[in-house]
XYZ file of C-alpha atoms in Angstrom:
665
model
C 39.780 99.795 145.480
C 39.059 96.393 144.027
C 37.734 93.385 145.862
C 40.745 91.116 145.257
C 42.134 90.216 148.665
C 41.752 86.430 148.543
C 45.420 85.545 148.763
C 46.347 83.130 151.553
C 49.412 83.262 153.760
C 51.863 80.365 153.539
C 51.186 77.155 155.389
C 53.854 75.691 157.569
C 52.946 72.091 156.837
C 52.145 72.109 153.154
C 49.237 69.766 153.895
C 45.759 70.365 152.535
C 42.929 70.090 155.043
C 40.701 67.091 155.037
C 37.325 67.455 153.395
C 36.321 70.024 150.801
C 38.703 72.769 149.815
C 37.399 75.958 151.301
C 35.138 74.154 153.759
C 34.680 76.174 156.938
C 36.024 74.747 160.168
C 33.329 73.185 162.303
C 31.166 75.781 163.956
C 30.726 79.383 162.942
C 33.224 81.736 161.331
C 33.777 83.531 164.620
C 36.679 82.277 166.672
C 38.431 80.588 163.746
C 41.921 79.621 164.877
C 45.080 80.567 163.021
C 45.672 76.935 162.140
C 42.156 76.483 160.768
C 42.423 79.685 158.748
C 45.666 78.497 157.196
C 44.152 75.119 156.361
C 41.270 76.723 154.496
C 43.641 78.915 152.496
C 46.044 76.040 151.857
C 43.199 73.854 150.631
C 42.430 76.398 147.902
C 45.933 76.341 146.452
C 46.728 74.705 143.158
C 49.181 72.072 144.347
C 50.347 70.490 141.088
C 53.107 71.764 138.806
C 52.326 70.078 135.501
C 53.924 72.814 133.400
C 57.354 74.450 133.699
C 57.773 77.669 135.661
C 60.735 80.008 135.212
C 60.043 81.639 138.569
C 59.806 78.341 140.451
C 63.125 77.199 138.998
C 64.741 80.533 139.831
C 63.894 80.188 143.529
C 65.369 76.665 143.447
C 68.685 78.038 142.214
C 68.234 77.104 138.561
C 68.376 79.778 135.856
C 66.275 78.161 133.124
C 66.785 80.683 130.335
C 65.521 78.088 127.873
C 62.004 78.795 129.203
C 62.138 82.443 128.096
C 64.826 82.472 125.373
C 64.231 82.950 122.508
C 61.879 85.765 123.387
C 58.267 84.665 122.736
C 56.487 86.262 119.784
C 52.746 86.934 119.379
C 50.829 85.439 116.486
C 51.145 87.914 113.550
C 47.512 87.572 112.483
C 46.234 88.113 116.007
C 48.596 91.039 116.432
C 47.288 92.722 113.301
C 43.705 92.299 114.455
C 44.551 93.649 117.896
C 46.431 96.641 116.499
C 43.328 97.629 114.546
C 41.288 97.663 117.761
C 43.998 99.513 119.682
C 44.025 102.198 117.010
C 40.279 102.734 117.397
C 40.614 102.727 121.172
C 43.393 105.306 121.006
C 41.229 107.599 118.890
C 38.325 107.245 121.316
C 40.232 107.823 124.555
C 42.104 110.763 123.033
C 39.017 112.543 121.692
C 35.995 111.328 123.678
C 37.368 110.733 127.168
C 38.072 113.651 129.485
C 40.245 112.345 132.299
C 40.237 115.710 134.065
C 36.430 115.776 134.094
C 36.262 112.238 135.513
C 38.656 113.301 138.273
C 36.751 116.531 138.956
C 33.269 114.997 138.930
C 34.279 111.623 140.460
C 32.128 110.012 137.789
C 32.602 108.260 134.473
C 29.953 109.683 132.097
C 27.348 107.380 130.576
C 28.652 108.352 127.145
C 32.058 106.880 127.957
C 30.498 103.575 129.030
C 28.492 103.540 125.800
C 31.448 104.443 123.598
C 33.593 101.724 125.128
C 30.741 99.248 124.619
C 30.453 100.158 120.931
C 34.187 99.545 120.510
C 33.885 96.141 122.171
C 36.120 97.124 125.097
C 33.928 95.241 127.583
C 34.566 92.041 125.630
C 38.313 92.275 125.103
C 38.959 89.005 126.961
C 35.731 87.281 125.919
C 36.106 84.780 123.084
C 34.798 85.784 119.682
C 32.257 82.959 119.624
C 30.437 84.796 122.427
C 30.622 88.216 120.800
C 33.910 89.343 122.336
C 37.172 90.420 120.753
C 39.191 87.486 122.059
C 42.349 89.524 122.558
C 45.505 87.955 123.891
C 46.699 88.866 127.361
C 49.421 90.980 125.760
C 47.064 93.168 123.743
C 44.456 93.295 126.486
C 47.071 94.719 128.841
C 48.164 97.223 126.210
C 44.570 98.372 125.897
C 44.309 98.831 129.667
C 47.577 100.760 129.670
C 46.295 103.038 126.929
C 42.914 103.731 128.525
C 44.417 104.053 131.991
C 46.852 106.714 130.798
C 43.868 109.029 130.249
C 41.897 107.927 133.303
C 43.081 105.206 135.713
C 39.440 104.837 136.767
C 38.650 103.602 133.247
C 41.458 101.084 133.455
C 40.097 99.844 136.780
C 36.558 99.642 135.357
C 37.596 97.485 132.401
C 39.981 95.380 134.445
C 37.588 94.588 137.296
C 34.892 93.738 134.736
C 36.823 91.131 132.748
C 39.985 90.177 134.638
C 38.159 88.964 137.744
C 34.502 89.761 137.050
C 32.147 87.246 135.460
C 33.974 86.748 132.108
C 37.229 85.273 133.447
C 35.807 82.748 135.968
C 33.312 81.562 133.346
C 36.041 81.299 130.727
C 38.069 79.055 133.033
C 35.388 77.141 134.947
C 31.960 77.878 133.463
C 29.702 75.436 131.654
C 28.814 75.891 127.995
C 25.297 76.886 129.051
C 26.615 79.557 131.438
C 28.914 80.971 128.789
C 26.112 81.145 126.223
C 23.788 82.786 128.758
C 26.053 85.461 130.218
C 29.053 86.214 128.021
C 27.300 87.783 124.990
C 25.565 90.283 127.298
C 28.832 91.192 128.967
C 30.680 91.514 125.669
C 27.974 93.912 124.484
C 28.539 96.312 127.370
C 26.901 95.037 130.539
C 29.282 95.446 133.479
C 30.302 92.774 135.980
C 31.939 92.808 139.420
C 33.632 90.378 141.812
C 32.431 90.285 145.442
C 34.595 88.518 147.995
C 35.730 90.958 150.702
C 33.470 91.582 153.698
C 33.667 94.309 156.357
C 35.720 92.054 158.626
C 37.159 89.594 156.084
C 39.996 90.379 153.702
C 42.896 87.950 153.371
C 41.388 85.450 155.827
C 38.751 83.554 153.823
C 38.092 81.081 156.641
C 36.010 83.793 158.311
C 33.814 84.436 155.273
C 30.313 84.984 156.658
C 28.075 85.496 153.615
C 25.894 82.396 153.461
C 24.195 80.512 150.631
C 21.509 78.232 152.074
C 20.163 75.600 149.677
C 16.420 75.956 149.155
C 14.222 73.052 150.334
C 13.039 72.339 146.795
C 16.638 72.037 145.530
C 16.235 74.684 142.830
C 18.804 77.091 144.188
C 20.210 79.006 147.152
C 19.356 82.000 149.338
C 22.199 84.487 149.761
C 22.560 86.564 152.916
C 25.498 88.793 153.752
C 27.335 92.045 153.139
C 30.194 92.617 150.688
C 32.611 95.534 150.857
C 34.832 97.244 148.258
C 33.314 95.747 145.136
C 34.741 97.632 142.173
C 31.978 98.239 139.593
C 29.505 97.209 142.299
C 27.265 100.229 141.768
C 26.999 99.749 137.997
C 27.311 95.970 137.593
C 24.355 93.960 136.326
C 26.147 90.632 136.756
C 28.109 89.677 139.881
C 30.472 86.928 140.946
C 29.689 86.397 144.636
C 31.592 84.113 146.992
C 29.443 82.689 149.787
C 29.568 79.781 152.193
C 27.268 76.804 151.547
C 26.631 74.714 154.694
C 27.722 71.097 154.477
C 24.575 68.957 154.625
C 23.308 65.751 153.111
C 23.562 66.108 149.365
C 25.694 69.238 149.593
C 29.476 69.234 149.676
C 29.383 72.730 151.096
C 32.204 75.200 151.429
C 32.997 78.559 149.886
C 31.282 78.646 146.507
C 31.241 81.057 143.568
C 27.892 82.154 142.095
C 26.839 84.303 139.167
C 24.218 86.649 140.606
C 21.895 89.020 138.771
C 22.782 92.511 140.000
C 19.107 93.525 139.959
C 17.801 90.475 141.819
C 15.271 91.086 144.555
C 16.951 91.489 147.927
C 20.143 93.183 146.689
C 20.792 96.694 147.968
C 23.813 98.799 147.065
C 23.969 100.618 150.376
C 26.627 103.106 149.416
C 29.247 104.070 146.898
C 32.657 104.200 148.570
C 35.058 107.110 148.002
C 38.852 106.944 148.057
C 41.932 109.141 148.038
C 42.521 108.274 144.369
C 40.665 106.654 141.458
C 37.866 109.113 142.043
C 35.787 107.781 139.159
C 35.729 104.284 140.649
C 32.220 102.825 141.060
C 32.903 100.874 144.234
C 30.147 99.564 146.489
C 29.015 98.264 149.837
C 26.393 95.681 148.843
C 23.881 93.797 151.003
C 22.187 90.503 150.128
C 18.972 89.591 151.945
C 17.336 86.300 150.969
C 18.536 86.711 147.375
C 17.542 83.691 145.295
C 20.252 82.276 143.028
C 19.351 79.294 140.807
C 21.577 76.260 141.137
C 22.516 76.622 137.461
C 24.487 79.741 138.456
C 27.047 77.894 140.582
C 30.498 78.197 138.992
C 32.612 75.056 139.092
C 30.701 73.298 141.869
C 30.229 73.737 145.594
C 33.352 74.322 147.664
C 35.434 75.435 144.676
C 35.028 79.182 145.188
C 38.430 80.008 146.668
C 40.275 77.888 144.143
C 38.378 79.622 141.355
C 39.224 83.018 142.828
C 42.926 82.223 143.106
C 43.110 80.661 139.647
C 41.340 83.653 138.155
C 43.836 85.975 139.806
C 46.827 84.276 138.167
C 46.235 86.023 134.847
C 43.870 88.631 136.299
C 46.790 90.122 138.203
C 48.437 91.142 134.931
C 45.952 93.986 134.500
C 47.296 95.935 137.472
C 50.951 96.047 136.334
C 49.681 97.076 132.901
C 48.426 100.307 134.425
C 51.627 100.650 136.458
C 53.639 100.405 133.245
C 51.424 103.054 131.680
C 52.042 105.290 134.690
C 55.789 104.747 134.325
C 55.685 105.765 130.667
C 53.618 108.850 131.509
C 56.007 109.780 134.327
C 59.012 109.375 132.031
C 57.477 111.705 129.455
C 56.746 114.415 132.031
C 60.083 114.013 133.787
C 62.073 114.099 130.537
C 60.390 117.150 129.037
C 60.303 119.097 132.311
C 63.912 118.289 133.218
C 65.148 119.359 129.802
C 63.266 122.687 129.853
C 63.575 123.725 133.501
C 66.904 125.557 134.029
C 68.553 126.118 137.404
C 72.076 127.401 138.054
C 72.697 127.722 134.342
C 71.907 124.107 133.405
C 68.779 122.047 132.722
C 67.798 120.376 136.012
C 68.073 116.960 134.404
C 71.815 117.463 134.018
C 72.298 117.900 137.749
C 73.279 114.582 139.324
C 70.552 114.677 141.985
C 67.855 114.794 139.299
C 69.786 112.670 136.806
C 69.608 109.736 139.222
C 65.848 110.041 139.382
C 65.491 110.251 135.598
C 67.714 107.197 135.203
C 65.666 105.247 137.747
C 62.343 106.148 136.099
C 63.521 105.166 132.609
C 65.259 101.937 133.623
C 62.461 100.790 135.922
C 59.751 101.497 133.370
C 61.667 99.362 130.895
C 62.022 96.620 133.485
C 58.326 96.653 134.431
C 57.183 96.631 130.810
C 59.498 93.756 129.964
C 58.351 91.663 132.926
C 54.717 92.295 132.007
C 55.154 91.533 128.309
C 56.976 88.310 129.124
C 54.262 87.179 131.552
C 51.564 87.947 128.988
C 53.369 86.090 126.216
C 53.964 83.089 128.450
C 50.307 83.106 129.487
C 49.170 83.347 125.880
C 51.085 80.272 124.699
C 49.711 78.325 127.684
C 52.801 76.129 127.896
C 54.067 77.618 131.143
C 52.752 77.896 134.680
C 52.987 81.611 135.446
C 51.431 81.748 138.906
C 54.755 82.862 140.443
C 55.714 85.171 137.579
C 52.319 86.920 137.516
C 52.447 87.452 141.260
C 56.014 88.766 141.010
C 55.178 91.329 138.341
C 52.128 92.508 140.314
C 54.231 92.929 143.441
C 57.182 94.519 141.660
C 55.236 96.905 139.444
C 52.968 98.169 142.230
C 55.963 98.951 144.451
C 58.148 100.434 141.724
C 55.399 102.523 140.129
C 54.759 104.116 143.521
C 58.460 104.971 143.793
C 58.423 106.389 140.277
C 55.467 108.618 141.132
C 57.164 109.822 144.304
C 60.360 110.651 142.407
C 58.350 112.492 139.749
C 56.733 114.682 142.397
C 60.213 115.496 143.678
C 61.509 116.327 140.196
C 58.588 118.654 139.584
C 58.958 120.243 143.036
C 56.081 122.501 144.049
C 54.409 121.919 140.696
C 54.367 118.188 141.434
C 52.310 118.844 144.554
C 49.959 121.271 142.780
C 46.786 120.036 141.113
C 46.470 120.006 137.342
C 43.490 122.358 137.584
C 45.541 124.877 139.535
C 48.427 124.624 137.070
C 46.107 125.232 134.128
C 44.556 128.235 135.886
C 48.029 129.798 135.989
C 48.592 129.077 132.326
C 50.935 126.098 132.786
C 50.749 122.611 131.352
C 48.281 120.622 133.514
C 50.425 117.592 134.323
C 48.421 115.738 136.988
C 51.408 114.428 138.934
C 49.781 114.593 142.364
C 46.791 112.690 141.006
C 49.062 109.935 139.707
C 50.571 109.602 143.175
C 47.093 109.241 144.681
C 45.862 106.854 142.007
C 48.875 104.539 142.209
C 48.916 104.170 145.973
C 46.086 101.638 146.012
C 48.038 99.227 143.810
C 50.188 98.243 146.791
C 46.992 97.089 148.535
C 44.477 95.594 146.136
C 44.775 92.283 144.302
C 46.710 91.226 147.390
C 48.672 93.729 149.448
C 52.453 93.784 149.201
C 52.659 91.931 152.502
C 50.212 89.235 151.400
C 51.926 88.924 148.007
C 55.234 88.336 149.767
C 53.686 85.469 151.698
C 51.837 83.991 148.734
C 54.942 83.969 146.519
C 57.119 82.683 149.358
C 54.693 79.794 149.861
C 55.001 78.824 146.207
C 58.761 79.382 146.223
C 59.276 76.852 149.037
C 56.683 74.409 147.699
C 59.343 71.957 146.531
C 60.747 71.841 150.046
C 57.375 71.438 151.727
C 56.331 68.712 149.305
C 59.234 66.512 150.439
C 59.884 67.741 153.984
C 56.639 69.351 155.122
C 55.763 66.552 157.523
C 59.106 66.933 159.273
C 58.158 70.401 160.509
C 54.413 69.741 160.850
C 53.642 69.446 164.577
C 50.543 67.354 163.798
C 52.437 64.751 161.773
C 52.974 61.408 163.509
C 56.272 59.591 163.691
C 55.432 57.483 160.666
C 54.768 60.501 158.465
C 57.887 62.230 159.756
C 60.007 59.160 159.002
C 58.683 58.869 155.461
C 59.238 62.608 154.959
C 62.809 62.202 156.189
C 63.493 59.580 153.546
C 62.003 61.736 150.786
C 63.866 64.820 151.963
C 67.162 62.976 152.138
C 66.840 61.806 148.548
C 65.760 65.241 147.299
C 68.504 67.210 149.034
C 71.192 64.711 148.090
C 70.454 65.533 144.458
C 69.660 69.235 144.844
C 72.224 70.676 147.242
C 75.298 69.852 145.110
C 73.798 71.840 142.207
C 73.952 75.002 144.342
C 77.740 74.920 144.718
C 78.867 75.790 141.186
C 77.199 76.929 138.012
C 77.500 78.662 134.678
C 77.596 82.053 136.366
C 81.105 81.320 137.627
C 82.463 80.713 134.134
C 84.100 83.847 132.651
C 82.596 83.027 129.250
C 79.160 82.056 130.573
C 76.267 83.515 128.551
C 78.778 85.083 126.134
C 76.133 85.062 123.393
C 74.410 87.926 125.228
C 77.360 90.231 124.601
C 77.465 93.242 126.934
C 74.653 91.769 129.033
C 76.410 88.461 129.724
C 77.867 89.671 133.013
C 74.426 90.481 134.332
C 73.144 86.994 133.540
C 76.167 85.471 135.248
C 75.235 87.564 138.288
C 71.623 86.324 138.114
C 72.767 82.705 137.977
C 75.079 83.099 140.959
C 72.486 85.070 142.929
C 69.802 82.467 142.188
C 71.948 79.722 143.717
C 72.806 81.966 146.674
C 69.109 82.667 147.215
C 68.296 78.958 147.198
C 71.098 78.259 149.689
C 69.833 81.054 151.943
C 66.296 79.683 151.825
C 67.487 76.171 152.649
C 69.578 77.435 155.557
C 66.617 79.421 156.901
C 64.335 76.376 156.723
C 66.941 74.300 158.531
C 67.348 76.970 161.179
C 63.739 77.939 161.837
C 61.832 74.885 160.532
C 58.130 75.298 161.364
C 58.713 78.791 162.728
C 59.820 80.015 159.311
C 56.246 80.840 158.337
C 56.376 83.616 160.945
C 59.604 85.085 159.534
C 57.605 87.294 157.228
C 60.251 90.001 156.825
C 62.827 87.390 155.828
C 60.422 85.789 153.353
C 59.597 89.205 151.931
C 63.264 89.863 151.180
C 63.621 86.434 149.574
C 60.719 87.260 147.278
C 62.051 90.746 146.487
C 65.399 89.239 145.462
C 63.581 86.773 143.229
C 61.592 89.584 141.632
C 64.764 91.511 140.801
C 66.406 88.395 139.341
C 63.328 87.648 137.242
C 63.313 91.217 135.951
C 67.028 91.125 135.130
C 66.634 87.862 133.228
C 63.705 89.234 131.260
C 65.349 92.510 130.209
C 68.536 90.750 129.125
C 66.663 88.276 126.927
C 64.373 90.931 125.475
C 67.123 93.452 124.759
C 69.295 90.778 123.170
C 66.421 89.715 120.914
C 65.896 93.336 119.809
C 69.552 94.309 119.500
C 69.295 94.871 115.744
C 65.957 96.704 115.638
C 66.117 98.544 119.000
C 69.812 98.829 119.934
C 69.009 101.465 122.581
C 67.232 98.769 124.580
C 70.572 97.084 125.276
C 71.577 100.314 127.025
C 68.343 100.350 129.011
C 68.764 96.710 129.993
C 72.316 97.353 131.149
C 71.166 100.385 133.129
C 68.328 98.471 134.750
C 70.556 95.540 135.689
C 73.188 97.780 137.233
C 70.549 99.404 139.435
C 68.911 96.051 140.249
C 72.241 94.525 141.312
C 72.677 97.253 143.913
C 69.201 96.494 145.275
C 69.863 92.744 145.285
C 73.119 93.148 147.210
C 71.340 95.264 149.828
C 68.560 92.689 150.158
C 71.022 89.823 150.619
C 72.728 91.780 153.382
C 69.387 92.503 155.052
C 68.451 88.793 155.075
C 70.683 88.327 158.110
C 71.624 91.848 159.218
C 68.341 93.420 160.315
C 66.196 94.449 163.271
C 63.374 91.965 162.658
C 63.373 90.305 166.074
C 63.704 93.629 167.868
C 60.850 95.042 165.823
C 58.560 92.149 166.803
C 59.281 92.695 170.495
C 58.728 96.429 170.115
C 55.428 95.868 168.301
C 54.109 93.745 171.179
C 54.992 96.525 173.599
C 53.359 99.116 171.374
C 50.165 97.058 171.163
C 50.178 96.687 174.947
C 50.263 100.477 175.282
C 53.713 100.707 176.836
C 54.589 103.756 174.750
C 51.140 105.348 174.689
C 52.548 108.499 176.319
C 54.265 109.167 173.005
C 50.821 110.015 171.613
C 50.266 112.863 174.079
C 49.970 116.433 172.878
C 47.686 115.927 169.876
C 43.983 115.549 169.130
C 43.454 111.944 168.090
C 40.703 110.700 165.739
C 37.203 110.455 167.306
C 36.675 107.228 169.209
C 32.872 107.133 169.119
C 32.728 104.763 166.146
C 34.256 101.277 165.713
C 37.279 100.610 163.507
C 35.266 97.921 161.695
C 31.520 98.350 161.395
C 29.671 95.228 162.557
C 26.851 93.919 160.429
C 24.034 91.475 160.922
C 21.948 89.555 158.388
C 18.616 91.061 157.491
C 16.959 93.617 155.251
C 18.690 96.894 154.559
C 18.071 99.955 156.706
C 19.196 102.515 154.125
C 16.517 104.518 152.342
C 18.348 105.194 149.075
C 19.885 102.551 146.837
C 23.238 103.731 145.422
C 23.175 101.581 142.303
C 23.548 103.248 138.929
C 22.335 101.831 135.650
C 23.976 102.789 132.350
C 21.622 103.129 129.348
C 22.645 100.696 126.598
C 24.533 102.177 123.614
C 22.322 103.300 120.789
C-alpha cells in the first residue's frame, strides 16, 4: 500500500477558506467539523484553469477532439534515447529479477536494488542535469509496466520513489539549492518515500496531527508524530513528510511539506507492514520524536503541503495505471494461450461463447486502458494541457478495469487460476501466477485515492464551472449580496451554455465521417457528453447544496465521463494508426461497442436506483437494528481497537525495522 490518500471530497460552496491553504481550523485536530474539513481540502485545490482540458470540456458537454487529434507524437530523439534504456531494463528484469522469489520471500534482494541503481532506474524522472535519465512520462510509464510485469513490488518501489517521493515535489516546487543537494543522490540509487497518512487520518487532511514546531532560534523545526503506510518507508534515506506548523508570529503555519533525512535522530521505523498482495513492498509505520529538520528543507513554503501533494499526484497518478496496463497485457497473453490450448467438449474453450466474452473484454479493455494512459502521458509531456481530470480518470478507470480483468482471468483458468504458481510448477505445469495478480491488483482500487474518493475528486472538478458562477447561490454561509451577484453571473453563464446542449455534431449523419468505421462511436460520444452535462445541470438544480452528498450519483457521472474519454481516445489513436496497425481499428470498434453498453446502463442508473433506500438502510445497520443477522458465527476478537491510538513521545519498540541497501559497487 502506498501513502497517497490526500484527495479531498468535493466542496458544496466552491469557496476557499480564509487564511492559509491547509491551515488547521482553530483548536486541535480533534473534533474537526465536516465543514472545516471540507474547507481545508478545498483550500488545497488548484482553482485556475489556465490551460485547456479535454476532460473538463467533456463534462461540460463539449467534445473537443481538436485537443487530442491529431494524436500526439513523442520527440523522436527522446524516444530513441528512451528505447535504449528500456532495452537494457528489459534484459535486466528478464535475467536478474526473480519475481517468484520476491513473492516467496516477501523481499526484494539487495542485488536488485543495486542493479536498478546501476541502470539509472531510480532517476528515470530526474532531469539529466542532476544525474537522472530525464525520461518523458510516456517512457517512464513503459518502464514501470515492464518492471511490474515481472514483480509488481518493483513497480511500486520505483513509482513511490519518484512519482510522489522526493524527486517529483522537488522537480515541481523545490529550490535550485534543494535540487542540487538531494536529486543527484536519489538518481544514483538512494530511495525516497512520501509520508502523509496517519493511523487515524487518510482522506481527511484537516485532522493531520503530526506537528512541526519552529525552533526558538529559527533554524528549523521539530517533528513529532506517527505516519502509517509509507511505501519504501523501511528502505528510504530521504522522506517527504507532511506536518502541521502552528500559526504564530512570523510563521504562516498550516500543513507543510519537508524533506527529512531518513536516518535523522528521533526517527524509528516501528514495523514493516504486510499485505495480501505486493509481498515485496517495503511499507512502514514510522515515528518521529523531536526530529530536527532545517528550515532549508521546507518545500514550497509553509502551508503549501496539501497543494504540493495534490499537484504532485496529477502526474504521479499515471504510474498506477501503467502497472494496470501491464497486468492487462499479461492477462491477455495467459488467457489467449490457455484458451486456445485447453479443449472441452471438442472445441478450444476460447471458442465457447461464455469464455469468448471474457477474452473479448480483456483484449478490448487492455487496449482502452493503454490508449488512455498513453494519451495522458503525451499530453503531460507537451505541457500544453491541464490533465488533472484526465489523469484522475485513467487512474480510476484502470484500477477498476484491471481488477475485473484479473477476476475474469481467474474464471477462465478455473481451478488453475486459484492455484499458486508454485503449486502449478510442482505438478509440472506452467507457473502462471494468476491468483497473485488478483491479490496484487486489489490495492489499486484503494491507494492513490480510493475509487470512492476519486469519484468525489473528479466530480468536484467536473462541476467546477458551475460552482465558479453559482456556488454562492447554494452556499448556506453566503449573504444576500453574494447570492445576488452569483445569480447574475449564473444567469449569464447558463444563457450561453444551455442552448449548446440541445443539438450538436453527433446528431448529423455525416458527423466525424473522416474517422470511417469509428465515426458512429464518436457521434455517440458527442451526444452522450451533452446528455451528461444536461443530467448534471438538472441534478444541481434539483438538489443544490445537497448534491455533494449524492455520492452514488456523482460516481456514475464520473464513470460515464471515463468511458467517454476512453472511447474518444481509442477512436483517435486507431484512426491515426489505421495504415500501420489496421487491427487497432477493430480493437477500437470492439472497445467502443462494449463501452456503449456500460454507458447506457450508467445513464439508466442515474435516476433508476436504490440510493435513497440504501442510505436509510445503512443508518439502521449502523444503529444495530439488524445485528441479529450476525448471529451464528464467531466474530473477530474485540479486545483490540479498530484504529490504534498513538501519542507523541519516544518509541516503545525495541527493534527498528529499517533496512539499508548497500550502494552499488
